[in-house]
Amino acid sequence: MSKSNRAAFLLISLLVLAGFAYLVVVKLARNDGDALPSALIGKPFPAFNLSRVDDPAKPVTLADLQGPALVNVWATWCVACKVEHPVLNELAKTGVRIYGVNYKDDNAAAQKWLKEFHNPYLLNISDLDGKLGMDLGVYGAPETFLIDKQGVIRHKFVGVIDREVWRQQLAAKYRELVDEAGQ
Amino acid sequence: MKALLIALLTLTWTLHAAASFDTYEFKNDAERARYQRLTEELRCPKCQNQDLADSNAPIAKDLRQEIFRMFGEGKSDAQIVDFMVDRYGDFVLYKPRLTGRTWLLWFGPGLLLVLGGLSVALLVRRRRQVEAKPQQVLLSADEQARLAKLLDEQNK
């Protein structure tokens, strides 16, 4: 092998190795705990036929959701949801549209919670057996989806939305969906 | 000491065995085996280092129930796996599918092995060439000519 050939071979090997190292480092750095990327990004919000939390006699379907909006999956048994709740209240006050999916919860407890801690939701869907949650790929609470005007899921956030998370990760995305809808 | 160790081992074993204990009535042993295999092949989305069969998380329980329900509907294994992937992504498969995003995962190690083997082969070949005819390999044509000239002059 001539000298230039050898240099090229070394360079290529180095590049391949650097590529692998880059992938490993980037993937590890981006692995923020246990948040999974959602398989539903870019897909329409799943259809459902459930009842409302505030009035279990009233049905609620996909047609009742009007994006752009947040769809927040919560439950009274979920401790983290309690932490998140005041932030949702604040967001609702600033005009952010929020729907709730009350996930595998006791409906009376959910009604009590909303009365006691204020209700930031435009509408709350009662997902007693967790079927809608399953269709959404929910594996814990709280989880929050961003849906656009057409009802397509555009983003998912797993965990508690606090002010920091909203400001840094979600506000711009929500704004984008609102702007898009206004056009 | 030995007795304590055995007691501890027994205890951990029973805890493990009790981790997920659902009572499903299967039609036959083949279906039970199928259920066993599927729940071991699919990963619990919540507790990411456990399979569905092993996990005690509520979501794993729900998904096991869903799998059992789909059995009743006569769904095939592929349909059940699709159901899971549609909702939770490729992540839930312990054996990832071959897609544009996973080809590196599948072929990366083989690729590295081939590259490594190639490097070794080239190094060995070069080493052999050097040992057989050092001047021809190590010196450029000019240098060889100069060397020949020098040797000629010395031999005169």
PDB file of C-alpha atoms in Angstrom, chain A residues 1 6 9 16 20 23 34-37 39-40 43 103-104 129 131 133-140, chain B residues 45-46 48 58-59 62-63 66 69 83 85-89 91 104 108 112 115 119 122 125-126 129:
ATOM      1  CA  MET A   1       0.000   0.000   0.000  1.00  0.00           C
ATOM      2  CA  ARG A   6      -2.430   4.292   3.804  1.00  0.00           C
ATOM      3  CA  PHE A   9      -7.352   4.264   4.911  1.00  0.00           C
ATOM      4  CA  VAL A  16     -15.965   5.757  11.009  1.00  0.00           C
ATOM      5  CA  PHE A  20     -19.769   5.882  16.176  1.00  0.00           C
ATOM      6  CA  LEU A  23     -23.694   8.701  17.896  1.00  0.00           C
ATOM      7  CA  ASP A  34     -37.104   7.644  30.852  1.00  0.00           C
ATOM      8  CA  ALA A  35     -38.999   9.808  28.373  1.00  0.00           C
ATOM      9  CA  LEU A  36     -39.832   7.824  25.256  1.00  0.00           C
ATOM     10  CA  PRO A  37     -40.309   9.454  21.898  1.00  0.00           C
ATOM     11  CA  ALA A  39     -44.956   6.903  18.098  1.00  0.00           C
ATOM     12  CA  LEU A  40     -47.949   9.158  17.463  1.00  0.00           C
ATOM     13  CA  LYS A  43     -50.701  11.110  13.433  1.00  0.00           C
ATOM     14  CA  TYR A 103     -56.831   8.659  33.144  1.00  0.00           C
ATOM     15  CA  LYS A 104     -57.984   5.572  35.064  1.00  0.00           C
ATOM     16  CA  ASP A 129     -60.451   1.971  31.845  1.00  0.00           C
ATOM     17  CA  LYS A 131     -58.309   2.622  26.725  1.00  0.00           C
ATOM     18  CA  GLY A 133     -54.588   6.362  27.242  1.00  0.00           C
ATOM     19  CA  MET A 134     -53.433   3.137  25.640  1.00  0.00           C
ATOM     20  CA  ASP A 135     -54.322   4.397  22.169  1.00  0.00           C
ATOM     21  CA  LEU A 136     -52.279   7.498  22.990  1.00  0.00           C
ATOM     22  CA  GLY A 137     -49.303   5.416  24.091  1.00  0.00           C
ATOM     23  CA  VAL A 138     -49.566   6.782  27.613  1.00  0.00           C
ATOM     24  CA  TYR A 139     -47.479   4.885  30.156  1.00  0.00           C
ATOM     25  CA  GLY A 140     -47.778   7.165  33.150  1.00  0.00           C
TER      26      GLY A 140
ATOM     27  CA  PRO B  45     -42.955   1.121  28.366  1.00  0.00           C
ATOM     28  CA  LYS B  46     -42.934   2.335  31.955  1.00  0.00           C
ATOM     29  CA  GLN B  48     -37.914   0.028  30.667  1.00  0.00           C
ATOM     30  CA  PRO B  58     -50.182  -0.871  35.984  1.00  0.00           C
ATOM     31  CA  ILE B  59     -49.555  -0.178  32.305  1.00  0.00           C
ATOM     32  CA  ASP B  62     -53.249  -3.297  31.137  1.00  0.00           C
ATOM     33  CA  LEU B  63     -51.200  -4.294  28.123  1.00  0.00           C
ATOM     34  CA  GLU B  66     -55.107  -6.165  26.054  1.00  0.00           C
ATOM     35  CA  ARG B  69     -58.273  -9.681  24.772  1.00  0.00           C
ATOM     36  CA  PHE B  83     -50.733  -2.633  17.919  1.00  0.00           C
ATOM     37  CA  VAL B  85     -45.545  -0.454  18.030  1.00  0.00           C
ATOM     38  CA  ASP B  86     -48.247   1.922  16.736  1.00  0.00           C
ATOM     39  CA  ARG B  87     -48.722   3.204  20.263  1.00  0.00           C
ATOM     40  CA  TYR B  88     -45.383   2.892  21.981  1.00  0.00           C
ATOM     41  CA  GLY B  89     -42.925   2.879  19.088  1.00  0.00           C
ATOM     42  CA  PHE B  91     -38.913   0.867  21.668  1.00  0.00           C
ATOM     43  CA  LEU B 104     -26.863   0.501  12.045  1.00  0.00           C
ATOM     44  CA  GLY B 108     -23.020  -1.933  12.795  1.00  0.00           C
ATOM     45  CA  LEU B 112     -16.983  -2.988  12.414  1.00  0.00           C
ATOM     46  CA  LEU B 115     -13.383  -3.194   8.850  1.00  0.00           C
ATOM     47  CA  SER B 119      -7.230  -3.642   8.675  1.00  0.00           C
ATOM     48  CA  LEU B 122      -3.761  -5.252   5.166  1.00  0.00           C
ATOM     49  CA  ARG B 125       0.166  -8.293   4.009  1.00  0.00           C
ATOM     50  CA  ARG B 126       2.298  -5.220   4.323  1.00  0.00           C
ATOM     51  CA  GLN B 129       6.024  -7.585   1.874  1.00  0.00           C
TER      52      GLN B 129
END
